[in-house]
PDB file of C-alpha atoms in Angstrom:
ATOM      1  CA  UNK A   1     202.964  57.793  34.350  1.00 41.00           C
ATOM      2  CA  UNK A   2     202.911  54.878  31.705  1.00 42.00           C
ATOM      3  CA  UNK A   3     199.479  53.501  33.054  1.00 48.00           C
ATOM      4  CA  UNK A   4     198.100  57.105  32.698  1.00 49.00           C
ATOM      5  CA  UNK A   5     199.308  57.289  29.198  1.00 52.00           C
ATOM      6  CA  UNK A   6     197.536  53.945  28.474  1.00 51.00           C
ATOM      7  CA  UNK A   7     194.225  55.284  29.779  1.00 53.00           C
ATOM      8  CA  UNK A   8     194.601  58.460  27.603  1.00 56.00           C
ATOM      9  CA  UNK A   9     195.296  56.307  24.457  1.00 55.00           C
ATOM     10  CA  UNK A  10     192.356  54.110  25.238  1.00 52.00           C
ATOM     11  CA  UNK A  11     190.229  57.153  25.627  1.00 53.00           C
ATOM     12  CA  UNK A  12     191.282  58.549  22.345  1.00 54.00           C
ATOM     13  CA  UNK A  13     190.414  55.278  20.683  1.00 50.00           C
ATOM     14  CA  UNK A  14     186.893  55.359  22.207  1.00 50.00           C
ATOM     15  CA  UNK A  15     186.464  58.753  21.135  1.00 48.00           C
ATOM     16  CA  UNK A  16     187.377  58.016  17.665  1.00 44.00           C
ATOM     17  CA  UNK A  17     185.140  54.981  17.586  1.00 47.00           C
ATOM     18  CA  UNK A  18     182.293  56.896  19.139  1.00 50.00           C
ATOM     19  CA  UNK A  19     182.891  59.668  16.324  1.00 51.00           C
ATOM     20  CA  UNK A  20     182.826  57.018  13.511  1.00 50.00           C
ATOM     21  CA  UNK A  21     179.550  55.682  14.929  1.00 48.00           C
ATOM     22  CA  UNK A  22     177.970  59.229  14.998  1.00 43.00           C
ATOM     23  CA  UNK A  23     179.177  59.626  11.400  1.00 50.00           C
ATOM     24  CA  UNK A  24     177.614  56.463  10.223  1.00 44.00           C
ATOM     25  CA  UNK A  25     174.519  57.409  11.672  1.00 47.00           C
ATOM     26  CA  UNK A  26     174.474  60.774  10.272  1.00 44.00           C
ATOM     27  CA  UNK A  27     175.199  59.120   6.836  1.00 53.00           C
ATOM     28  CA  UNK A  28     172.276  56.946   7.499  1.00 49.00           C
ATOM     29  CA  UNK A  29     170.001  59.769   8.367  1.00 42.00           C
ATOM     30  CA  UNK A  30     170.874  61.669   5.179  1.00 47.00           C
ATOM     31  CA  UNK A  31     169.575  58.741   3.200  1.00 48.00           C
ATOM     32  CA  UNK A  32     166.401  58.114   5.317  1.00 59.00           C
ATOM     33  CA  UNK A  33     162.909  58.479   3.933  1.00 81.00           C
ATOM     34  CA  UNK A  34     160.083  60.280   5.998  1.00 89.00           C
ATOM     35  CA  UNK A  35     158.880  57.884   8.654  1.00 91.00           C
ATOM     36  CA  UNK A  36     155.736  57.436  11.052  1.00 93.00           C
ATOM     37  CA  UNK A  37     156.565  56.144  14.407  1.00 91.00           C
ATOM     38  CA  UNK A  38     154.211  54.407  16.893  1.00 91.00           C
ATOM     39  CA  UNK A  39     154.583  56.399  20.108  1.00 88.00           C
ATOM     40  CA  UNK A  40     151.126  55.005  21.663  1.00 89.00           C
ATOM     41  CA  UNK A  41     149.666  51.687  20.990  1.00 86.00           C
ATOM     42  CA  UNK A  42     151.028  48.504  19.539  1.00 80.00           C
ATOM     43  CA  UNK A  43     153.677  47.867  17.867  1.00 81.00           C
ATOM     44  CA  UNK A  44     154.857  50.604  20.315  1.00 80.00           C
ATOM     45  CA  UNK A  45     158.189  52.160  18.984  1.00 83.00           C
ATOM     46  CA  UNK A  46     158.073  50.589  15.584  1.00 85.00           C
ATOM     47  CA  UNK A  47     158.876  52.955  12.735  1.00 86.00           C
ATOM     48  CA  UNK A  48     157.544  52.781   9.118  1.00 90.00           C
ATOM     49  CA  UNK A  49     159.309  54.479   6.395  1.00 89.00           C
ATOM     50  CA  UNK A  50     157.177  56.218   3.815  1.00 91.00           C
ATOM     51  CA  UNK A  51     159.150  54.743   0.887  1.00 85.00           C
ATOM     52  CA  UNK A  52     156.693  54.616  -1.846  1.00 90.00           C
ATOM     53  CA  UNK A  53     154.585  57.237  -3.468  1.00 93.00           C
ATOM     54  CA  UNK A  54     151.452  55.789  -1.885  1.00 96.00           C
ATOM     55  CA  UNK A  55     151.295  53.815   1.307  1.00 96.00           C
ATOM     56  CA  UNK A  56     148.267  52.406   3.024  1.00 96.00           C
ATOM     57  CA  UNK A  57     147.854  51.922   6.665  1.00 96.00           C
ATOM     58  CA  UNK A  58     145.234  49.672   8.321  1.00 93.00           C
ATOM     59  CA  UNK A  59     144.422  46.396   9.974  1.00 86.00           C
ATOM     60  CA  UNK A  60     144.606  44.410   6.780  1.00 83.00           C
ATOM     61  CA  UNK A  61     147.459  41.973   6.495  1.00 74.00           C
ATOM     62  CA  UNK A  62     148.245  43.402   3.073  1.00 77.00           C
ATOM     63  CA  UNK A  63     148.433  47.049   4.195  1.00 87.00           C
ATOM     64  CA  UNK A  64     151.900  48.625   3.761  1.00 89.00           C
ATOM     65  CA  UNK A  65     151.586  49.644   7.319  1.00 92.00           C
ATOM     66  CA  UNK A  66     149.607  46.927   9.028  1.00 87.00           C
ATOM     67  CA  UNK A  67     148.466  47.520  12.651  1.00 87.00           C
ATOM     68  CA  UNK A  68     146.464  44.623  14.260  1.00 78.00           C
ATOM     69  CA  UNK A  69     143.843  46.652  16.112  1.00 82.00           C
ATOM     70  CA  UNK A  70     139.970  46.167  15.830  1.00 82.00           C
ATOM     71  CA  UNK A  71     139.352  49.971  16.011  1.00 90.00           C
ATOM     72  CA  UNK A  72     141.374  50.437  12.868  1.00 93.00           C
ATOM     73  CA  UNK A  73     139.686  49.818   9.574  1.00 94.00           C
ATOM     74  CA  UNK A  74     141.055  47.289   7.155  1.00 90.00           C
ATOM     75  CA  UNK A  75     142.268  50.057   4.931  1.00 95.00           C
ATOM     76  CA  UNK A  76     142.090  53.209   7.094  1.00 97.00           C
ATOM     77  CA  UNK A  77     144.649  55.892   5.995  1.00 97.00           C
ATOM     78  CA  UNK A  78     146.837  56.394   3.187  1.00 97.00           C
ATOM     79  CA  UNK A  79     150.143  58.649   2.936  1.00 97.00           C
ATOM     80  CA  UNK A  80     150.781  60.211  -0.527  1.00 96.00           C
ATOM     81  CA  UNK A  81     154.351  61.539  -1.395  1.00 94.00           C
ATOM     82  CA  UNK A  82     153.846  64.927  -3.320  1.00 93.00           C
ATOM     83  CA  UNK A  83     156.137  67.674  -4.488  1.00 91.00           C
ATOM     84  CA  UNK A  84     154.839  69.700  -1.346  1.00 92.00           C
ATOM     85  CA  UNK A  85     155.730  66.772   0.860  1.00 93.00           C
ATOM     86  CA  UNK A  86     153.861  63.898   2.579  1.00 95.00           C
ATOM     87  CA  UNK A  87     150.018  64.119   2.693  1.00 97.00           C
ATOM     88  CA  UNK A  88     147.866  62.053   4.885  1.00 97.00           C
ATOM     89  CA  UNK A  89     144.275  61.052   3.741  1.00 97.00           C
ATOM     90  CA  UNK A  90     141.635  59.196   5.422  1.00 97.00           C
ATOM     91  CA  UNK A  91     140.148  56.438   3.281  1.00 97.00           C
ATOM     92  CA  UNK A  92     136.450  56.506   4.616  1.00 96.00           C
ATOM     93  CA  UNK A  93     137.371  54.696   7.827  1.00 96.00           C
ATOM     94  CA  UNK A  94     134.868  53.981  10.397  1.00 94.00           C
ATOM     95  CA  UNK A  95     136.520  55.911  13.204  1.00 95.00           C
ATOM     96  CA  UNK A  96     138.415  58.574  11.145  1.00 97.00           C
ATOM     97  CA  UNK A  97     141.897  59.947  11.090  1.00 97.00           C
ATOM     98  CA  UNK A  98     143.039  62.584  13.349  1.00 98.00           C
ATOM     99  CA  UNK A  99     146.204  65.041  13.073  1.00 97.00           C
ATOM    100  CA  UNK A 100     147.036  66.836  16.119  1.00 97.00           C
ATOM    101  CA  UNK A 101     143.745  65.844  17.516  1.00 94.00           C
ATOM    102  CA  UNK A 102     141.663  67.303  14.640  1.00 96.00           C
ATOM    103  CA  UNK A 103     139.597  65.141  12.330  1.00 97.00           C
ATOM    104  CA  UNK A 104     141.002  65.300   8.731  1.00 97.00           C
ATOM    105  CA  UNK A 105     140.002  64.119   5.319  1.00 97.00           C
ATOM    106  CA  UNK A 106     143.249  65.233   3.680  1.00 97.00           C
ATOM    107  CA  UNK A 107     146.249  67.297   5.029  1.00 96.00           C
ATOM    108  CA  UNK A 108     149.992  67.966   4.360  1.00 97.00           C
ATOM    109  CA  UNK A 109     152.156  66.798   7.144  1.00 96.00           C
ATOM    110  CA  UNK A 110     154.551  68.910   9.042  1.00 95.00           C
ATOM    111  CA  UNK A 111     157.615  67.481  11.006  1.00 92.00           C
ATOM    112  CA  UNK A 112     156.347  66.254  14.363  1.00 91.00           C
ATOM    113  CA  UNK A 113     152.738  65.925  13.630  1.00 95.00           C
ATOM    114  CA  UNK A 114     150.798  63.420  15.650  1.00 96.00           C
ATOM    115  CA  UNK A 115     148.506  61.019  13.611  1.00 97.00           C
ATOM    116  CA  UNK A 116     145.974  58.989  15.676  1.00 97.00           C
ATOM    117  CA  UNK A 117     144.058  56.036  14.049  1.00 96.00           C
ATOM    118  CA  UNK A 118     141.880  54.111  16.532  1.00 94.00           C
ATOM    119  CA  UNK A 119     143.905  53.914  19.732  1.00 91.00           C
ATOM    120  CA  UNK A 120     147.148  54.236  18.090  1.00 94.00           C
ATOM    121  CA  UNK A 121     149.125  57.393  17.888  1.00 95.00           C
ATOM    122  CA  UNK A 122     151.991  57.836  15.434  1.00 95.00           C
ATOM    123  CA  UNK A 123     154.488  60.739  15.079  1.00 94.00           C
ATOM    124  CA  UNK A 124     155.681  61.944  11.607  1.00 95.00           C
ATOM    125  CA  UNK A 125     159.133  62.516  10.995  1.00 90.00           C
ATOM    126  CA  UNK A 126     160.522  64.307   7.756  1.00 88.00           C
ATOM    127  CA  UNK A 127     163.270  62.678   5.739  1.00 77.00           C
ATOM    128  CA  UNK A 128     166.895  63.047   6.470  1.00 60.00           C
ATOM    129  CA  UNK A 129     166.859  63.370  10.210  1.00 66.00           C
ATOM    130  CA  UNK A 130     168.952  61.171  12.680  1.00 59.00           C
ATOM    131  CA  UNK A 131     165.566  60.595  14.652  1.00 65.00           C
ATOM    132  CA  UNK A 132     164.600  58.468  11.677  1.00 54.00           C
ATOM    133  CA  UNK A 133     167.431  56.110  12.112  1.00 64.00           C
ATOM    134  CA  UNK A 134     167.442  56.325  16.038  1.00 63.00           C
ATOM    135  CA  UNK A 135     163.796  55.149  16.489  1.00 68.00           C
ATOM    136  CA  UNK A 136     164.464  52.046  14.292  1.00 68.00           C
ATOM    137  CA  UNK A 137     167.742  51.131  16.277  1.00 72.00           C
ATOM    138  CA  UNK A 138     165.796  51.585  19.807  1.00 76.00           C
ATOM    139  CA  UNK A 139     162.826  49.471  18.516  1.00 76.00           C
ATOM    140  CA  UNK A 140     165.261  46.723  17.527  1.00 78.00           C
ATOM    141  CA  UNK A 141     167.050  46.744  20.885  1.00 82.00           C
ATOM    142  CA  UNK A 142     163.722  46.823  22.699  1.00 83.00           C
ATOM    143  CA  UNK A 143     162.152  43.806  20.765  1.00 89.00           C
ATOM    144  CA  UNK A 144     164.871  41.562  19.421  1.00 92.00           C
ATOM    145  CA  UNK A 145     166.506  38.792  21.354  1.00 95.00           C
ATOM    146  CA  UNK A 146     170.314  39.754  21.568  1.00 92.00           C
ATOM    147  CA  UNK A 147     171.750  36.004  20.772  1.00 96.00           C
ATOM    148  CA  UNK A 148     169.310  35.075  17.768  1.00 96.00           C
ATOM    149  CA  UNK A 149     167.924  38.203  16.381  1.00 94.00           C
ATOM    150  CA  UNK A 150     164.443  36.589  16.583  1.00 96.00           C
ATOM    151  CA  UNK A 151     161.801  38.471  18.394  1.00 95.00           C
ATOM    152  CA  UNK A 152     162.194  38.456  22.325  1.00 96.00           C
ATOM    153  CA  UNK A 153     159.413  36.786  24.319  1.00 96.00           C
ATOM    154  CA  UNK A 154     157.567  40.150  25.210  1.00 93.00           C
ATOM    155  CA  UNK A 155     157.454  41.203  21.647  1.00 92.00           C
ATOM    156  CA  UNK A 156     156.382  37.707  20.502  1.00 95.00           C
ATOM    157  CA  UNK A 157     153.587  37.698  22.824  1.00 94.00           C
ATOM    158  CA  UNK A 158     152.538  41.277  21.693  1.00 90.00           C
ATOM    159  CA  UNK A 159     152.800  40.241  18.068  1.00 91.00           C
ATOM    160  CA  UNK A 160     150.603  36.928  18.741  1.00 94.00           C
ATOM    161  CA  UNK A 161     148.231  39.082  20.369  1.00 91.00           C
ATOM    162  CA  UNK A 162     147.887  41.546  17.472  1.00 84.00           C
ATOM    163  CA  UNK A 163     147.402  38.805  14.982  1.00 88.00           C
ATOM    164  CA  UNK A 164     145.039  36.972  17.091  1.00 91.00           C
ATOM    165  CA  UNK A 165     142.789  40.199  17.407  1.00 84.00           C
ATOM    166  CA  UNK A 166     143.164  40.770  13.686  1.00 82.00           C
ATOM    167  CA  UNK A 167     142.119  37.066  12.842  1.00 87.00           C
ATOM    168  CA  UNK A 168     139.085  37.378  15.126  1.00 84.00           C
ATOM    169  CA  UNK A 169     138.022  40.735  13.616  1.00 77.00           C
ATOM    170  CA  UNK A 170     138.387  39.876  10.083  1.00 76.00           C
ATOM    171  CA  UNK A 171     137.735  36.113  10.193  1.00 83.00           C
ATOM    172  CA  UNK A 172     141.091  35.352   8.409  1.00 85.00           C
ATOM    173  CA  UNK A 173     143.133  32.334   9.351  1.00 93.00           C
ATOM    174  CA  UNK A 174     146.024  32.377  11.600  1.00 95.00           C
ATOM    175  CA  UNK A 175     148.436  29.701  12.668  1.00 97.00           C
ATOM    176  CA  UNK A 176     150.899  29.396  15.686  1.00 97.00           C
ATOM    177  CA  UNK A 177     154.061  26.995  15.370  1.00 98.00           C
ATOM    178  CA  UNK A 178     155.977  26.087  18.439  1.00 98.00           C
ATOM    179  CA  UNK A 179     159.266  24.172  18.199  1.00 98.00           C
ATOM    180  CA  UNK A 180     162.385  23.428  20.109  1.00 96.00           C
ATOM    181  CA  UNK A 181     165.640  21.757  19.330  1.00 97.00           C
ATOM    182  CA  UNK A 182     165.719  18.122  20.090  1.00 97.00           C
ATOM    183  CA  UNK A 183     168.235  16.996  22.848  1.00 96.00           C
ATOM    184  CA  UNK A 184     169.628  20.449  22.993  1.00 97.00           C
ATOM    185  CA  UNK A 185     171.077  19.944  26.473  1.00 96.00           C
ATOM    186  CA  UNK A 186     173.133  17.146  25.070  1.00 96.00           C
ATOM    187  CA  UNK A 187     174.511  19.429  22.272  1.00 96.00           C
ATOM    188  CA  UNK A 188     175.723  21.892  24.865  1.00 96.00           C
ATOM    189  CA  UNK A 189     177.181  19.036  26.979  1.00 96.00           C
ATOM    190  CA  UNK A 190     179.016  17.443  23.974  1.00 97.00           C
ATOM    191  CA  UNK A 191     180.038  20.382  22.075  1.00 97.00           C
ATOM    192  CA  UNK A 192     180.161  23.321  24.519  1.00 96.00           C
ATOM    193  CA  UNK A 193     177.775  26.310  25.166  1.00 96.00           C
ATOM    194  CA  UNK A 194     179.383  28.298  22.442  1.00 97.00           C
ATOM    195  CA  UNK A 195     178.438  25.713  20.026  1.00 97.00           C
ATOM    196  CA  UNK A 196     175.061  25.618  21.399  1.00 97.00           C
ATOM    197  CA  UNK A 197     174.536  29.465  20.822  1.00 97.00           C
ATOM    198  CA  UNK A 198     175.930  28.937  17.473  1.00 98.00           C
ATOM    199  CA  UNK A 199     173.067  26.324  16.777  1.00 98.00           C
ATOM    200  CA  UNK A 200     170.348  28.776  17.981  1.00 98.00           C
ATOM    201  CA  UNK A 201     171.696  31.756  15.784  1.00 97.00           C
ATOM    202  CA  UNK A 202     171.894  29.445  12.816  1.00 97.00           C
ATOM    203  CA  UNK A 203     168.399  28.155  12.995  1.00 98.00           C
ATOM    204  CA  UNK A 204     166.956  31.668  13.575  1.00 97.00           C
ATOM    205  CA  UNK A 205     169.029  32.903  10.573  1.00 96.00           C
ATOM    206  CA  UNK A 206     167.906  30.166   8.373  1.00 96.00           C
ATOM    207  CA  UNK A 207     164.096  30.637   9.153  1.00 97.00           C
ATOM    208  CA  UNK A 208     164.194  34.264   9.073  1.00 95.00           C
ATOM    209  CA  UNK A 209     166.118  34.752   5.708  1.00 93.00           C
ATOM    210  CA  UNK A 210     165.021  31.878   3.794  1.00 93.00           C
ATOM    211  CA  UNK A 211     161.963  30.045   5.086  1.00 93.00           C
ATOM    212  CA  UNK A 212     159.304  32.609   5.851  1.00 92.00           C
ATOM    213  CA  UNK A 213     157.553  35.830   4.457  1.00 89.00           C
ATOM    214  CA  UNK A 214     158.386  39.318   5.865  1.00 82.00           C
ATOM    215  CA  UNK A 215     155.021  39.501   7.548  1.00 85.00           C
ATOM    216  CA  UNK A 216     155.703  36.378   9.483  1.00 92.00           C
ATOM    217  CA  UNK A 217     157.302  36.570  12.684  1.00 94.00           C
ATOM    218  CA  UNK A 218     159.736  34.305  14.608  1.00 97.00           C
ATOM    219  CA  UNK A 219     160.210  34.805  18.285  1.00 97.00           C
ATOM    220  CA  UNK A 220     162.498  33.192  20.929  1.00 97.00           C
ATOM    221  CA  UNK A 221     159.850  31.752  23.496  1.00 96.00           C
ATOM    222  CA  UNK A 222     162.592  30.694  25.810  1.00 93.00           C
ATOM    223  CA  UNK A 223     165.857  28.581  26.032  1.00 94.00           C
ATOM    224  CA  UNK A 224     165.830  26.339  22.826  1.00 96.00           C
ATOM    225  CA  UNK A 225     162.115  26.996  22.174  1.00 97.00           C
ATOM    226  CA  UNK A 226     160.838  29.254  19.502  1.00 98.00           C
ATOM    227  CA  UNK A 227     157.489  30.328  18.165  1.00 98.00           C
ATOM    228  CA  UNK A 228     156.679  31.285  14.356  1.00 98.00           C
ATOM    229  CA  UNK A 229     153.506  33.213  13.815  1.00 97.00           C
ATOM    230  CA  UNK A 230     151.822  32.789  10.448  1.00 96.00           C
ATOM    231  CA  UNK A 231     148.973  35.298   9.925  1.00 90.00           C
ATOM    232  CA  UNK A 232     146.459  34.863   7.192  1.00 90.00           C
ATOM    233  CA  UNK A 233     147.849  31.355   6.713  1.00 94.00           C
ATOM    234  CA  UNK A 234     145.297  28.260   6.697  1.00 95.00           C
ATOM    235  CA  UNK A 235     146.364  25.116   8.590  1.00 96.00           C
ATOM    236  CA  UNK A 236     147.220  22.927   5.578  1.00 96.00           C
ATOM    237  CA  UNK A 237     149.666  25.606   4.305  1.00 96.00           C
ATOM    238  CA  UNK A 238     151.253  25.989   7.741  1.00 97.00           C
ATOM    239  CA  UNK A 239     151.754  22.278   8.097  1.00 97.00           C
ATOM    240  CA  UNK A 240     153.632  22.439   4.826  1.00 97.00           C
ATOM    241  CA  UNK A 241     155.704  25.290   5.843  1.00 97.00           C
ATOM    242  CA  UNK A 242     156.512  23.439   9.117  1.00 97.00           C
ATOM    243  CA  UNK A 243     157.602  20.389   7.243  1.00 97.00           C
ATOM    244  CA  UNK A 244     159.879  22.255   5.029  1.00 97.00           C
ATOM    245  CA  UNK A 245     161.492  24.021   8.102  1.00 97.00           C
ATOM    246  CA  UNK A 246     161.914  20.697   9.767  1.00 98.00           C
ATOM    247  CA  UNK A 247     163.495  19.055   6.747  1.00 97.00           C
ATOM    248  CA  UNK A 248     165.705  22.030   6.136  1.00 97.00           C
ATOM    249  CA  UNK A 249     167.127  21.942   9.549  1.00 97.00           C
ATOM    250  CA  UNK A 250     167.656  18.267   9.649  1.00 97.00           C
ATOM    251  CA  UNK A 251     169.707  18.562   6.266  1.00 97.00           C
ATOM    252  CA  UNK A 252     171.516  21.803   7.035  1.00 97.00           C
ATOM    253  CA  UNK A 253     175.267  21.323   7.943  1.00 96.00           C
ATOM    254  CA  UNK A 254     175.829  23.039  11.278  1.00 97.00           C
ATOM    255  CA  UNK A 255     179.747  23.243  11.600  1.00 97.00           C
ATOM    256  CA  UNK A 256     181.361  24.730  14.659  1.00 97.00           C
ATOM    257  CA  UNK A 257     185.148  24.671  15.289  1.00 95.00           C
ATOM    258  CA  UNK A 258     185.523  22.346  12.284  1.00 96.00           C
ATOM    259  CA  UNK A 259     182.980  19.900  13.806  1.00 96.00           C
ATOM    260  CA  UNK A 260     179.632  19.093  12.376  1.00 97.00           C
ATOM    261  CA  UNK A 261     176.776  19.090  14.896  1.00 97.00           C
ATOM    262  CA  UNK A 262     173.616  16.956  14.057  1.00 97.00           C
ATOM    263  CA  UNK A 263     170.445  19.094  14.654  1.00 98.00           C
ATOM    264  CA  UNK A 264     166.682  18.357  14.349  1.00 98.00           C
ATOM    265  CA  UNK A 265     163.623  20.032  15.731  1.00 98.00           C
ATOM    266  CA  UNK A 266     160.185  18.987  16.867  1.00 98.00           C
ATOM    267  CA  UNK A 267     157.241  21.129  15.826  1.00 98.00           C
ATOM    268  CA  UNK A 268     153.824  21.699  17.068  1.00 98.00           C
ATOM    269  CA  UNK A 269     151.050  23.501  15.264  1.00 98.00           C
ATOM    270  CA  UNK A 270     147.531  24.962  15.740  1.00 97.00           C
ATOM    271  CA  UNK A 271     145.125  27.307  14.187  1.00 96.00           C
ATOM    272  CA  UNK A 272     142.715  29.736  15.377  1.00 94.00           C
ATOM    273  CA  UNK A 273     139.249  28.440  15.464  1.00 90.00           C
ATOM    274  CA  UNK A 274     136.108  28.178  17.615  1.00 83.00           C
ATOM    275  CA  UNK A 275     137.920  26.581  20.484  1.00 86.00           C
ATOM    276  CA  UNK A 276     140.684  29.211  21.072  1.00 90.00           C
ATOM    277  CA  UNK A 277     139.048  31.962  23.029  1.00 90.00           C
ATOM    278  CA  UNK A 278     142.166  33.937  23.636  1.00 93.00           C
ATOM    279  CA  UNK A 279     145.880  34.080  23.087  1.00 95.00           C
ATOM    280  CA  UNK A 280     146.693  31.739  26.137  1.00 95.00           C
ATOM    281  CA  UNK A 281     144.484  29.120  24.614  1.00 94.00           C
ATOM    282  CA  UNK A 282     146.282  29.310  21.428  1.00 96.00           C
ATOM    283  CA  UNK A 283     149.763  29.149  22.842  1.00 96.00           C
ATOM    284  CA  UNK A 284     148.656  26.153  24.980  1.00 96.00           C
ATOM    285  CA  UNK A 285     147.289  24.213  22.186  1.00 96.00           C
ATOM    286  CA  UNK A 286     150.587  24.784  20.250  1.00 97.00           C
ATOM    287  CA  UNK A 287     152.593  23.730  23.057  1.00 96.00           C
ATOM    288  CA  UNK A 288     150.718  20.556  23.357  1.00 97.00           C
ATOM    289  CA  UNK A 289     151.074  19.835  19.628  1.00 97.00           C
ATOM    290  CA  UNK A 290     154.760  20.286  20.381  1.00 98.00           C
ATOM    291  CA  UNK A 291     154.757  17.796  23.298  1.00 97.00           C
ATOM    292  CA  UNK A 292     152.988  15.338  21.024  1.00 97.00           C
ATOM    293  CA  UNK A 293     155.774  15.573  18.630  1.00 97.00           C
ATOM    294  CA  UNK A 294     158.292  15.144  21.257  1.00 96.00           C
ATOM    295  CA  UNK A 295     156.393  12.175  22.807  1.00 96.00           C
ATOM    296  CA  UNK A 296     156.270  10.445  19.412  1.00 97.00           C
ATOM    297  CA  UNK A 297     159.857  10.305  18.734  1.00 96.00           C
ATOM    298  CA  UNK A 298     160.934  14.098  18.064  1.00 97.00           C
ATOM    299  CA  UNK A 299     161.996  15.350  14.575  1.00 98.00           C
ATOM    300  CA  UNK A 300     158.531  15.545  13.368  1.00 97.00           C
ATOM    301  CA  UNK A 301     155.443  17.754  12.939  1.00 98.00           C
ATOM    302  CA  UNK A 302     152.247  17.432  15.020  1.00 98.00           C
ATOM    303  CA  UNK A 303     148.923  19.208  14.770  1.00 97.00           C
ATOM    304  CA  UNK A 304     146.239  19.981  17.407  1.00 94.00           C
TER     305      UNK A 304
END
């Protein structure tokens, strides 16, 4: 009888927790702006809030909604917030803007309308709906590494592919940085795996929150190895970014369980040029530069 009572109490607590979570989601939804969600194409599942009176969607890195696909013009479509609602307008794009498979110049959007640009289809959702929050949460779950919050490997490769296609199409610079933590196995052996997890999370948080731009992307390539994608960045600037990251990590105080853990990283960098024919070439080149850094003594930046 007592055991049954415990189960009932646990069930009641779970129900309260679920109810609290739902209430939080509903409150988030009430405050949510209109969104467009990529339901076909890349980045699949990503939602973009229409948070300004005018937002431009296109291939250009400076676009408010930047989608790295060659069939999309650099400035393809704009979204305008009016008293009637959100209006979508083609910006003289090469391949046109379509709403529900009809080519448009300008149109007021209804909830659930499907917008096609190039090979990408986006769904429009009006403000204040729980779906707006749901899509964002689901996208993060699908693309983020559970431990570090960086992109997971699949999402990272997708992002590299998009930036590579954009760099080739627009002749803009792009750099890829690969780095890993020096002697990470020794860190795990000496301080424990929980300490190792702490180091991974701290490095990711430091870089994402303090060292890079919003349009850059940090991903966990595997184990203690990470990759940083710098779109629209010349090699000389990427090297400066890499050195600042290396130095920041070397001098950061990693303290776990009242113990300071010494941490350094080795970094390899490469840029898209005439020798990089595809994404595999780019990754291989950055990886070789990383091995150069490790073979030359670690805690350094090398370029290929």
